[in-house]
Amino acid sequence: MKQLKLTDFVFFLFFFTESLTLPTKPQDVDDFRITQKFVEENIEYITIIAFAQYVQEATFEDVEILLKDMIEYKDRCMANKTLPECFKLPNNVLQEKICAMEGLPQKHNFSHCCSKVDFERRSCFFFNKKADVGFLPPFPTLDPEEKCQAFKNSRESFLNQYIYEVARRNPFVFAPTLLSVAARFEEVAKTCCEEQQKVSCFQTRAAPVIHYLKAFSSYQKNVCGALLKFGPKVLNFINIAVLSQKFPRIEFKELTSLIEDVSSKYDGCCEGDVVQCIHDTSKVMNHICSKQESISSKIKECCEKKIPERGECIINSNKDDRPKDLSLREAKFTDSENICQERDIDPDNFFAEFTYEYSRNHPDLSTPELLRIANVYEDLLSNCCNTENPPGCYRHAKDKFNETTEKSHKIVQQECEHFQNWGKNGLKYHYFIRLTKIAPHLSTEELISLGEKMVMALNTCCTLSEEFACVDNLVDLVLGELCGINENRTINPAVDHCCKTNFAFRRHCFEGLKADKTYVPPPTTKDLFTFHADLCQAQNEELQRKKDRFLVNLVKLKCELTDEELQSLFTSFTNAVDKCCKAEGPEACFNEEGPKIGS
């Protein structure tokens, strides 16, 4: 493989790739040639990501076998592009070759996918992905000196294995994001391997990379979950709300054209089609820069940059300044006498325009709240337009909007008050108990992860001036992870109802959930309340993880207890750990104290 400097090309890959439909405009033809060459030269990276995400159990040795096959395929097509196999879609070629690997489909239980073709096979591979990666071994951790030696010996092999390990644990993250993560990690390795204090350097510099991955992963899974569970209409409204707030100067006609490109990109990205995903993302950025004068005054310098830097610059650009007449334009949806007739001409377009106007008029609101307002407005007109005096009915729309937003504000206000009063640990334990009670069938590790993400959202947002939008956006992403990306994910009737009934109002729905009444706790065993002296040997982080697991498993076992009773038992456990680890004979102390907690 050609030596690719990821830091030079990662955003090139993000915003430029092979078009699956041959372009006709001169600029598009140039883009096609550049991207086609890039894809051909970097088939290894693309193959590793796709294979590791589709078959997470596969070993790196399996990956190397497929890489060899894909490189031979590329060489054949480079030599003779008229071969029939060279006209196939890249994702189809990849899946065919995965299915042809001897014994692999049977070994990892995806042979049923290989008996299908085209869309059905692609869908099967997608639904075979597993979000809960507890079945995989822990992420390989090398001593920093070993890590640096491996990096110096073969940068290419080192990054290939890193991409493989990250991709298989993040099966729904878009390929461009994974390549960006690899690029950032390469910079971390370059810097830290020259430092004396390698351990502290890796810990400090790797943290932002992990945060970047988690943030993009959460958003992408949430949006793909919305598409798969609720269809393209909800996806379109999400994108309308987001883009209208970022680009409030954009005219509605231009927005609808951009939305077509933005929404269509998720078809390939959510399905896991690496090449299609990259192509469609490129198309979005090209569209924005080709119409920048009518879209945003903040991206001129971004669009003048070279392709590698352009995309990230646009994503990180500030929201544009709002036009002065926005409130007047919004008023036409509540004050006009002919709203019902206008709605009936093209309902989807009408409500899309309402969402556009309301979103750019309210930069302080979260994306979920804007979708709630759109829902409320649609329901209001559904009722009002069937009355004798529709204008007299829908003129109170603003009151309905304010009621909805006030309810959402109260939820966030209460959450931030809990954060201020209980602190990070107190709040974490609160969410461990709450989430385990409403979804006890989830694995202990998944419940811990969800609880930690809830705390991270509040810790990030509760002191900001834009507190409401920040909290509501981030907490909604956590609920999106709980609901899962696959439409066939089932947890329990109450949670499933919140996840699948209404995307905009699922947060309000979750607020009303009580403990799962269908859950049957496992038989009580002494194991949970049997502790040993090795607890005292655990380092701070490891000990905290053991405490977290104990609390979640305690709730699963004794879910009928009140939150206060569970907190009391947990306090008894932590007190016992502190007491026994200070005692001369920790094991004897635990033998005495453990049964008291479980009694």
Coordinates of C-alpha atoms in Angstrom, one line a residue:
M1 CA 0.0 0.0 0.0
K2 CA 1.2 3.5 -0.8
Q3 CA 2.5 5.2 2.3
L4 CA -0.5 7.4 3.3
K5 CA 0.1 10.1 5.8
L6 CA -3.3 10.0 7.6
T7 CA -2.9 13.5 9.1
D8 CA -2.5 14.9 5.6
F9 CA -5.4 13.0 4.0
V10 CA -7.9 12.1 6.6
F11 CA -10.3 15.0 5.8
F12 CA -9.6 14.5 2.2
L13 CA -11.1 11.1 2.7
F14 CA -14.0 12.6 4.7
F15 CA -15.1 15.0 2.0
F16 CA -13.9 13.5 -1.3
T17 CA -14.4 10.1 -2.8
E18 CA -15.5 8.0 -5.7
S19 CA -18.8 8.9 -7.1
L20 CA -21.0 5.8 -7.7
T21 CA -22.8 7.7 -10.5
L22 CA -20.5 9.1 -13.1
P23 CA -20.4 12.9 -12.9
T24 CA -20.9 15.2 -15.9
K25 CA -19.9 18.7 -14.7
P26 CA -16.1 19.5 -15.1
Q27 CA -15.5 20.2 -11.4
D28 CA -17.3 16.9 -10.5
V29 CA -15.3 15.0 -13.0
D30 CA -12.1 16.3 -11.4
D31 CA -13.3 15.4 -8.0
F32 CA -14.2 11.9 -9.3
R33 CA -10.7 11.4 -10.7
I34 CA -8.9 12.6 -7.6
T35 CA -11.1 10.5 -5.3
Q36 CA -11.0 7.4 -7.4
K37 CA -7.2 7.5 -7.2
F38 CA -7.3 8.0 -3.5
V39 CA -9.7 5.1 -2.9
E40 CA -7.6 2.8 -5.1
E41 CA -4.4 3.7 -3.3
N42 CA -5.9 3.4 0.2
I43 CA -8.0 0.3 -0.2
E44 CA -6.4 -1.2 3.0
Y45 CA -7.8 1.4 5.4
I46 CA -11.3 1.1 3.8
T47 CA -11.2 -2.7 3.9
I48 CA -10.1 -2.9 7.5
I49 CA -12.9 -0.6 8.7
A50 CA -15.6 -2.3 6.8
F51 CA -14.6 -5.8 7.7
A52 CA -14.0 -5.1 11.3
Q53 CA -17.4 -3.4 11.6
Y54 CA -19.3 -6.1 9.7
V55 CA -17.6 -9.1 11.4
Q56 CA -16.5 -7.9 14.8
E57 CA -15.3 -11.3 16.0
A58 CA -12.9 -11.6 13.1
T59 CA -9.2 -11.7 14.0
F60 CA -6.6 -9.4 12.6
E61 CA -5.2 -12.4 10.8
D62 CA -8.6 -12.7 9.1
V63 CA -8.4 -9.1 8.1
E64 CA -4.9 -9.6 6.6
I65 CA -6.3 -12.4 4.4
L66 CA -9.1 -10.2 3.1
L67 CA -6.7 -7.3 2.5
K68 CA -4.6 -9.5 0.3
D69 CA -7.7 -10.5 -1.7
M70 CA -8.9 -6.9 -2.0
I71 CA -5.5 -5.7 -3.2
E72 CA -5.4 -8.4 -5.8
Y73 CA -8.9 -7.4 -6.9
K74 CA -7.8 -3.7 -7.1
D75 CA -4.8 -4.7 -9.2
R76 CA -6.9 -6.7 -11.6
C77 CA -9.3 -3.8 -12.1
M78 CA -6.4 -1.3 -12.5
A79 CA -5.0 -3.5 -15.3
N80 CA -8.4 -4.1 -17.0
K81 CA -11.4 -2.0 -15.9
T82 CA -13.6 -3.8 -18.4
L83 CA -13.7 -7.0 -16.3
P84 CA -17.3 -7.7 -15.1
E85 CA -16.3 -7.8 -11.4
C86 CA -15.0 -4.2 -11.7
F87 CA -18.5 -2.8 -12.4
K88 CA -19.8 -4.0 -9.0
L89 CA -20.5 -1.6 -6.2
P90 CA -17.5 -1.6 -3.8
N91 CA -19.6 -2.6 -0.8
N92 CA -21.0 -5.6 -2.7
V93 CA -17.5 -6.7 -3.7
L94 CA -16.3 -6.5 -0.1
Q95 CA -19.3 -8.5 1.3
E96 CA -18.9 -11.2 -1.5
K97 CA -15.3 -11.6 -0.5
I98 CA -16.1 -11.8 3.2
C99 CA -18.6 -14.5 2.4
A100 CA -16.1 -16.4 0.3
M101 CA -13.6 -16.7 3.2
E102 CA -13.4 -20.4 4.0
G103 CA -15.2 -21.3 7.2
L104 CA -15.6 -17.6 8.4
P105 CA -19.4 -17.2 7.9
Q106 CA -20.1 -20.5 9.7
K107 CA -17.6 -19.7 12.5
H108 CA -19.1 -16.3 13.3
N109 CA -22.8 -17.0 12.4
F110 CA -23.4 -14.8 9.4
S111 CA -23.8 -17.5 6.7
H112 CA -27.5 -16.6 6.5
C113 CA -26.4 -13.2 5.2
C114 CA -24.3 -14.7 2.5
S115 CA -27.2 -16.6 1.1
K116 CA -28.9 -13.2 0.3
V117 CA -28.0 -10.7 -2.4
D118 CA -27.9 -6.9 -3.0
F119 CA -30.0 -4.9 -0.5
E120 CA -31.1 -7.9 1.5
R121 CA -27.6 -9.0 2.1
R122 CA -26.4 -5.4 3.0
S123 CA -29.3 -5.1 5.4
C124 CA -28.5 -8.5 6.9
F125 CA -24.8 -7.6 7.5
F126 CA -26.0 -4.3 9.1
F127 CA -28.4 -6.0 11.5
N128 CA -25.7 -8.5 12.4
K129 CA -23.6 -5.7 14.0
K130 CA -23.6 -5.7 17.8
A131 CA -23.6 -2.5 19.8
D132 CA -22.8 -4.2 23.1
V133 CA -19.2 -5.3 22.6
G134 CA -18.8 -7.1 25.9
F135 CA -18.1 -10.3 23.9
L136 CA -14.8 -8.9 22.7
P137 CA -11.6 -9.0 24.8
P138 CA -10.5 -5.8 26.5
F139 CA -8.9 -3.2 24.3
P140 CA -5.2 -4.2 24.0
T141 CA -3.1 -2.0 26.1
L142 CA 0.7 -1.9 25.6
D143 CA 3.3 -0.4 27.9
P144 CA 4.1 3.0 26.4
E145 CA 7.7 1.9 25.6
E146 CA 6.3 -1.2 23.7
K147 CA 3.7 1.0 22.0
C148 CA 6.4 3.4 20.8
Q149 CA 8.7 0.6 19.7
A150 CA 5.8 -0.9 17.6
F151 CA 5.0 2.5 16.1
K152 CA 8.7 3.1 15.2
N153 CA 9.1 -0.4 13.8
S154 CA 6.1 -0.1 11.4
R155 CA 3.9 2.9 11.5
E156 CA 1.6 1.3 8.9
S157 CA 1.1 -2.0 10.8
F158 CA 0.7 -0.1 14.1
L159 CA -2.1 2.1 12.6
N160 CA -3.7 -0.8 10.8
Q161 CA -4.1 -2.7 14.0
Y162 CA -5.3 0.4 15.9
I163 CA -8.0 1.1 13.3
Y164 CA -9.1 -2.6 13.4
E165 CA -9.4 -2.6 17.2
V166 CA -11.3 0.7 17.3
A167 CA -13.6 -0.1 14.3
R168 CA -14.7 -3.5 15.7
R169 CA -15.7 -1.9 19.0
N170 CA -17.5 0.9 17.2
P171 CA -19.5 -0.8 14.5
F172 CA -21.9 2.1 13.8
V173 CA -19.3 4.9 13.6
F174 CA -18.9 6.3 10.1
A175 CA -15.6 5.5 8.4
P176 CA -14.4 9.1 8.1
T177 CA -14.7 9.6 11.8
L178 CA -12.7 6.5 12.5
L179 CA -10.0 7.7 10.1
S180 CA -9.9 11.0 11.8
V181 CA -9.5 9.2 15.2
A182 CA -6.6 7.2 13.8
A183 CA -5.0 10.4 12.4
R184 CA -5.3 12.1 15.8
F185 CA -3.9 9.1 17.6
E186 CA -1.0 9.0 15.2
E187 CA -0.2 12.6 16.2
V188 CA -0.4 11.5 19.9
A189 CA 2.0 8.6 19.3
K190 CA 4.4 10.8 17.4
T191 CA 4.5 13.4 20.2
C192 CA 4.5 11.1 23.2
C193 CA 7.1 8.7 21.9
E194 CA 9.6 11.6 22.0
E195 CA 8.7 12.5 25.6
Q196 CA 10.4 11.2 28.7
Q197 CA 7.1 10.9 30.6
K198 CA 5.4 8.7 28.1
V199 CA 2.7 7.4 30.4
S200 CA 1.4 10.8 31.5
C201 CA 1.7 12.1 27.9
F202 CA -0.4 9.3 26.5
Q203 CA -3.0 9.7 29.2
T204 CA -3.3 13.5 28.7
R205 CA -3.2 13.6 24.9
A206 CA -5.3 10.5 24.2
A207 CA -8.3 11.8 26.3
P208 CA -9.5 14.4 23.7
V209 CA -9.2 11.7 21.0
I210 CA -11.5 9.3 23.0
H211 CA -13.9 12.2 23.7
Y212 CA -14.0 13.0 20.0
L213 CA -14.8 9.4 19.1
K214 CA -17.5 9.1 21.8
A215 CA -19.2 12.4 20.8
F216 CA -19.4 11.5 17.1
S217 CA -20.3 7.9 17.8
S218 CA -23.2 9.0 20.0
Y219 CA -24.6 11.5 17.5
Q220 CA -24.2 9.2 14.5
K221 CA -25.9 6.3 16.3
N222 CA -28.8 8.6 17.4
V223 CA -29.4 9.9 13.9
C224 CA -29.2 6.5 12.3
G225 CA -31.5 5.1 14.9
A226 CA -34.0 7.9 14.0
L227 CA -33.8 7.0 10.3
L228 CA -34.2 3.3 10.9
K229 CA -37.0 3.5 13.5
F230 CA -38.9 6.5 12.2
G231 CA -38.0 6.8 8.5
P232 CA -36.6 9.7 6.4
K233 CA -39.2 12.2 7.5
V234 CA -37.9 12.4 11.0
L235 CA -34.3 12.5 9.7
N236 CA -35.2 15.4 7.4
F237 CA -36.7 17.4 10.3
I238 CA -33.6 16.8 12.5
N239 CA -31.4 18.1 9.7
I240 CA -33.8 21.1 9.1
A241 CA -33.5 22.1 12.7
V242 CA -29.7 21.7 12.9
L243 CA -29.0 23.5 9.6
S244 CA -31.5 26.3 10.2
Q245 CA -29.9 27.2 13.5
K246 CA -26.3 27.1 12.0
F247 CA -27.2 28.9 8.8
P248 CA -30.1 31.2 9.7
R249 CA -29.5 33.3 6.5
I250 CA -30.2 30.4 4.2
E251 CA -33.5 30.7 2.2
F252 CA -35.9 27.8 2.5
K253 CA -35.7 26.8 -1.1
E254 CA -31.9 26.5 -0.8
L255 CA -32.2 24.6 2.5
T256 CA -34.5 22.0 0.9
S257 CA -31.9 21.4 -1.8
L258 CA -29.2 21.0 0.8
I259 CA -31.3 18.8 3.0
E260 CA -31.7 16.3 0.1
D261 CA -27.9 15.9 0.0
V262 CA -27.5 15.8 3.8
S263 CA -30.3 13.3 4.4
S264 CA -29.3 11.0 1.5
K265 CA -25.8 10.7 2.9
Y266 CA -27.2 8.8 5.9
D267 CA -28.4 6.0 3.7
G268 CA -24.9 4.8 2.9
C269 CA -23.3 5.9 6.2
C270 CA -25.9 4.2 8.4
E271 CA -25.8 1.1 6.3
G272 CA -22.0 0.9 6.7
D273 CA -21.2 1.5 3.0
V274 CA -17.8 3.2 3.5
V275 CA -17.3 4.4 -0.1
Q276 CA -20.9 5.7 -0.5
C277 CA -20.7 7.4 2.9
I278 CA -17.6 9.3 2.0
H279 CA -19.0 10.2 -1.4
D280 CA -22.2 11.7 0.0
T281 CA -20.4 13.6 2.7
S282 CA -18.2 15.1 0.1
K283 CA -21.3 16.1 -1.9
V284 CA -22.7 18.0 1.1
M285 CA -19.5 20.1 1.6
N286 CA -19.2 20.8 -2.1
H287 CA -22.8 22.0 -2.1
I288 CA -22.3 24.3 0.9
C289 CA -19.2 25.9 -0.6
S290 CA -20.7 26.3 -4.0
K291 CA -23.5 28.4 -2.5
Q292 CA -21.7 29.9 0.5
E293 CA -22.8 33.5 -0.3
S294 CA -26.5 32.5 0.2
I295 CA -25.8 30.0 3.1
S296 CA -23.4 31.6 5.5
S297 CA -21.0 34.6 5.9
K298 CA -18.9 32.6 8.4
I299 CA -17.5 30.0 6.0
K300 CA -15.7 32.0 3.3
E301 CA -12.3 31.4 4.7
C302 CA -13.1 27.7 5.2
C303 CA -14.1 27.2 1.5
E304 CA -10.9 28.9 0.4
K305 CA -8.9 26.3 2.2
K306 CA -7.5 23.2 0.5
I307 CA -9.7 20.1 0.6
P308 CA -8.1 18.5 3.7
E309 CA -8.8 21.4 6.0
R310 CA -12.1 22.7 4.4
G311 CA -14.6 20.2 6.0
E312 CA -13.4 20.5 9.6
C313 CA -13.3 24.3 9.3
I314 CA -17.0 24.4 8.1
I315 CA -18.1 22.0 10.9
N316 CA -16.4 24.1 13.5
S317 CA -17.5 27.5 12.1
N318 CA -19.7 29.7 14.3
K319 CA -23.4 30.0 13.7
D320 CA -24.2 32.8 11.2
D321 CA -25.8 36.1 12.3
R322 CA -29.6 36.0 12.2
P323 CA -31.5 38.3 9.9
K324 CA -33.6 41.0 11.6
D325 CA -37.0 40.2 10.2
L326 CA -37.2 36.5 11.4
S327 CA -40.1 37.0 13.9
L328 CA -42.3 38.5 11.2
R329 CA -41.7 35.4 9.0
E330 CA -42.5 33.1 11.8
A331 CA -45.8 34.9 12.6
K332 CA -47.3 33.8 9.3
F333 CA -47.7 30.3 10.7
T334 CA -50.0 31.6 13.6
D335 CA -51.6 34.8 12.3
S336 CA -52.7 34.0 8.7
E337 CA -56.3 33.3 7.9
N338 CA -55.4 30.7 5.3
I339 CA -53.1 28.4 7.2
C340 CA -55.2 25.3 6.8
Q341 CA -55.4 25.7 3.0
E342 CA -51.7 26.3 2.8
R343 CA -51.0 23.2 4.8
D344 CA -53.3 21.1 2.6
I345 CA -51.4 22.0 -0.6
D346 CA -48.2 20.2 0.6
P347 CA -48.2 19.2 4.2
D348 CA -44.6 17.9 4.4
N349 CA -43.3 21.0 2.8
F350 CA -45.5 23.3 5.0
F351 CA -44.3 21.8 8.3
A352 CA -40.7 21.7 7.0
E353 CA -40.9 25.4 6.4
F354 CA -42.4 26.0 9.8
T355 CA -39.6 24.0 11.4
Y356 CA -37.1 26.1 9.4
E357 CA -38.5 29.4 10.5
Y358 CA -39.0 28.4 14.2
S359 CA -35.5 26.9 14.4
R360 CA -33.6 29.9 13.1
N361 CA -35.8 32.2 15.3
H362 CA -34.9 30.2 18.4
P363 CA -31.1 29.5 18.6
D364 CA -31.5 28.9 22.3
L365 CA -33.6 25.7 21.9
S366 CA -32.3 22.1 21.5
T367 CA -32.9 20.0 18.4
P368 CA -35.3 17.7 20.3
E369 CA -37.2 20.7 21.5
L370 CA -37.6 22.1 18.0
L371 CA -38.9 18.7 16.9
R372 CA -41.4 18.7 19.8
I373 CA -42.7 22.2 18.8
A374 CA -43.1 20.9 15.2
N375 CA -45.1 17.9 16.6
V376 CA -47.2 20.2 18.7
Y377 CA -47.9 22.5 15.8
E378 CA -48.9 19.6 13.5
D379 CA -51.3 18.2 16.1
L380 CA -52.7 21.6 16.8
L381 CA -53.5 22.2 13.1
S382 CA -54.9 18.7 12.8
N383 CA -57.5 19.7 15.5
C384 CA -58.0 23.4 14.6
C385 CA -58.5 22.8 10.9
N386 CA -61.6 20.6 11.7
T387 CA -63.3 23.3 13.8
E388 CA -65.7 26.0 12.6
N389 CA -63.2 28.8 13.4
P390 CA -59.7 27.5 12.6
P391 CA -57.9 30.9 13.0
G392 CA -59.5 31.5 16.4
C393 CA -58.1 28.0 17.4
Y394 CA -54.6 28.1 16.1
R395 CA -53.9 31.8 17.2
H396 CA -53.1 30.3 20.6
A397 CA -50.3 28.2 19.1
K398 CA -47.6 30.2 20.8
D399 CA -49.1 29.3 24.2
K400 CA -48.9 25.7 23.3
F401 CA -45.3 26.1 22.2
N402 CA -44.4 27.8 25.4
E403 CA -46.1 25.2 27.5
T404 CA -44.1 22.5 25.8
T405 CA -40.8 24.3 26.2
E406 CA -41.6 25.2 29.8
K407 CA -42.0 21.5 30.6
S408 CA -38.7 20.7 29.0
H409 CA -37.0 23.5 30.8
K410 CA -38.3 22.1 34.1
I411 CA -36.8 18.7 33.4
V412 CA -33.4 20.2 32.7
Q413 CA -33.6 22.6 35.6
Q414 CA -34.3 19.7 38.0
E415 CA -31.4 17.6 36.5
C416 CA -29.0 20.5 37.0
E417 CA -30.2 21.0 40.6
H418 CA -29.5 17.4 41.3
F419 CA -26.0 17.8 39.8
Q420 CA -25.3 20.8 42.0
N421 CA -26.7 19.2 45.2
W422 CA -25.4 15.6 44.8
G423 CA -22.2 16.1 43.0
K424 CA -20.8 13.8 40.2
N425 CA -20.7 10.6 42.3
G426 CA -24.1 11.1 44.0
L427 CA -25.7 11.8 40.6
K428 CA -23.9 8.8 39.0
Y429 CA -25.4 6.5 41.6
H430 CA -28.8 8.0 41.1
Y431 CA -28.7 7.2 37.4
F432 CA -27.3 3.7 38.0
I433 CA -30.4 3.0 40.2
R434 CA -32.9 4.7 37.9
L435 CA -31.6 3.2 34.6
T436 CA -31.3 -0.3 36.1
K437 CA -34.8 -0.1 37.4
I438 CA -36.4 0.9 34.1
A439 CA -34.1 -1.4 32.0
P440 CA -32.8 -4.2 34.2
H441 CA -32.3 -6.6 31.3
L442 CA -29.5 -4.6 29.9
S443 CA -26.0 -5.8 30.8
T444 CA -24.3 -4.3 33.8
E445 CA -21.5 -2.7 31.7
E446 CA -24.1 -1.1 29.4
L447 CA -26.0 0.4 32.3
I448 CA -22.8 1.7 33.9
S449 CA -21.9 3.3 30.6
L450 CA -25.3 5.0 30.1
G451 CA -25.2 6.3 33.7
E452 CA -21.7 7.7 33.2
K453 CA -22.8 9.4 30.0
M454 CA -25.8 11.0 31.7
V455 CA -23.4 12.5 34.4
M456 CA -21.0 13.6 31.7
A457 CA -23.8 15.5 29.9
L458 CA -24.8 17.4 33.0
N459 CA -21.2 18.0 34.1
T460 CA -20.5 19.5 30.6
C461 CA -23.6 21.6 30.4
C462 CA -25.1 22.7 33.8
T463 CA -22.8 25.7 34.2
L464 CA -23.1 27.0 30.6
S465 CA -25.2 30.0 29.5
E466 CA -26.9 27.7 26.9
E467 CA -27.6 25.2 29.6
F468 CA -31.0 24.0 28.4
A469 CA -30.1 23.3 24.7
C470 CA -26.8 21.6 25.8
V471 CA -28.3 19.3 28.4
D472 CA -31.4 18.4 26.3
N473 CA -29.2 17.6 23.2
L474 CA -26.7 15.5 25.1
V475 CA -29.2 13.6 27.3
D476 CA -31.2 12.8 24.2
L477 CA -28.1 11.2 22.7
V478 CA -27.8 9.0 25.7
L479 CA -31.4 7.9 25.4
G480 CA -30.7 7.3 21.7
E481 CA -27.9 4.9 22.8
L482 CA -30.3 3.2 25.3
C483 CA -32.9 2.7 22.5
G484 CA -30.3 1.4 20.1
I485 CA -29.8 1.8 16.4
N486 CA -31.5 -1.4 15.3
E487 CA -35.2 -1.2 14.9
N488 CA -35.6 -4.8 16.2
R489 CA -33.9 -4.0 19.6
T490 CA -36.3 -4.9 22.4
I491 CA -35.8 -4.1 26.1
N492 CA -39.2 -4.2 27.7
P493 CA -42.7 -3.0 26.8
A494 CA -42.4 0.4 28.6
V495 CA -39.0 1.3 27.3
D496 CA -39.8 0.0 23.8
H497 CA -42.9 2.3 23.8
C498 CA -40.7 5.4 24.6
C499 CA -38.1 4.4 22.0
K500 CA -40.5 3.7 19.1
T501 CA -43.6 5.8 19.6
N502 CA -42.4 9.4 19.1
F503 CA -38.8 10.5 18.5
A504 CA -39.3 14.1 19.6
F505 CA -41.0 13.3 22.9
R506 CA -39.1 10.2 24.0
R507 CA -37.3 12.3 26.7
H508 CA -40.6 13.3 28.2
C509 CA -41.7 9.7 27.9
F510 CA -38.7 8.4 29.8
E511 CA -39.3 10.9 32.6
G512 CA -42.5 9.2 33.4
L513 CA -41.1 5.6 33.5
K514 CA -41.2 3.6 36.6
A515 CA -39.5 0.3 37.5
D516 CA -40.0 -2.5 35.0
K517 CA -42.8 -4.6 36.4
T518 CA -42.2 -7.5 34.0
Y519 CA -38.7 -8.1 35.3
V520 CA -38.1 -11.2 37.3
P521 CA -34.9 -10.8 39.4
P522 CA -32.3 -13.7 39.4
P523 CA -32.3 -16.0 42.5
T524 CA -30.6 -14.4 45.5
T525 CA -27.0 -15.7 45.8
K526 CA -24.3 -15.2 48.4
D527 CA -21.8 -14.2 45.6
L528 CA -22.9 -10.6 45.5
F529 CA -22.3 -10.1 49.2
T530 CA -19.1 -12.2 49.4
F531 CA -16.1 -9.9 49.4
H532 CA -12.4 -10.7 49.5
A533 CA -9.2 -9.0 50.4
D534 CA -8.4 -8.5 46.7
L535 CA -10.8 -5.5 46.9
C536 CA -8.1 -3.8 48.9
Q537 CA -5.5 -4.3 46.2
A538 CA -7.6 -2.6 43.5
Q539 CA -6.3 0.8 42.4
N540 CA -8.6 3.8 42.6
E541 CA -10.1 3.4 39.2
E542 CA -10.5 -0.3 39.4
L543 CA -12.0 -0.1 42.9
Q544 CA -14.5 2.5 41.7
R545 CA -15.5 0.2 38.8
K546 CA -16.1 -2.7 41.3
K547 CA -18.3 -0.4 43.4
D548 CA -20.2 0.6 40.3
R549 CA -20.8 -3.0 39.3
F550 CA -21.9 -3.9 42.8
L551 CA -24.6 -1.2 42.9
V552 CA -26.0 -2.1 39.5
N553 CA -26.1 -5.8 40.3
L554 CA -27.6 -4.9 43.7
V555 CA -30.5 -3.1 42.0
K556 CA -31.0 -6.0 39.6
L557 CA -31.2 -8.4 42.5
K558 CA -33.4 -6.2 44.8
C559 CA -35.3 -4.0 42.4
E560 CA -38.3 -3.9 44.7
L561 CA -36.5 -1.8 47.2
T562 CA -36.8 2.0 47.2
D563 CA -34.0 4.2 45.9
E564 CA -33.3 5.2 49.5
E565 CA -33.0 1.6 50.7
L566 CA -30.7 0.8 47.8
Q567 CA -28.5 3.8 48.5
S568 CA -28.4 2.7 52.2
L569 CA -27.2 -0.8 51.2
F570 CA -24.6 0.7 48.9
T571 CA -23.3 3.0 51.6
S572 CA -23.0 -0.1 53.9
F573 CA -21.0 -1.8 51.3
T574 CA -18.6 1.2 50.8
N575 CA -18.2 1.5 54.5
A576 CA -17.4 -2.2 54.9
V577 CA -14.7 -1.8 52.2
D578 CA -13.2 1.1 54.0
K579 CA -13.3 -0.6 57.3
C580 CA -12.0 -4.0 56.2
C581 CA -9.2 -2.6 54.1
K582 CA -7.9 -0.8 57.2
A583 CA -8.2 -3.9 59.4
E584 CA -5.3 -6.2 60.2
G585 CA -7.2 -9.2 58.7
P586 CA -9.2 -7.9 55.7
E587 CA -10.5 -11.4 54.7
A588 CA -11.9 -12.1 58.2
C589 CA -13.4 -8.7 58.3
F590 CA -15.2 -9.2 55.0
N591 CA -16.5 -12.6 56.1
E592 CA -18.1 -10.9 59.0
E593 CA -19.4 -7.7 57.3
G594 CA -20.5 -9.1 54.0
P595 CA -23.5 -11.2 55.3
K596 CA -24.8 -8.2 57.2
I597 CA -25.2 -6.2 53.9
G598 CA -27.1 -9.0 52.2
S599 CA -29.3 -9.8 55.2

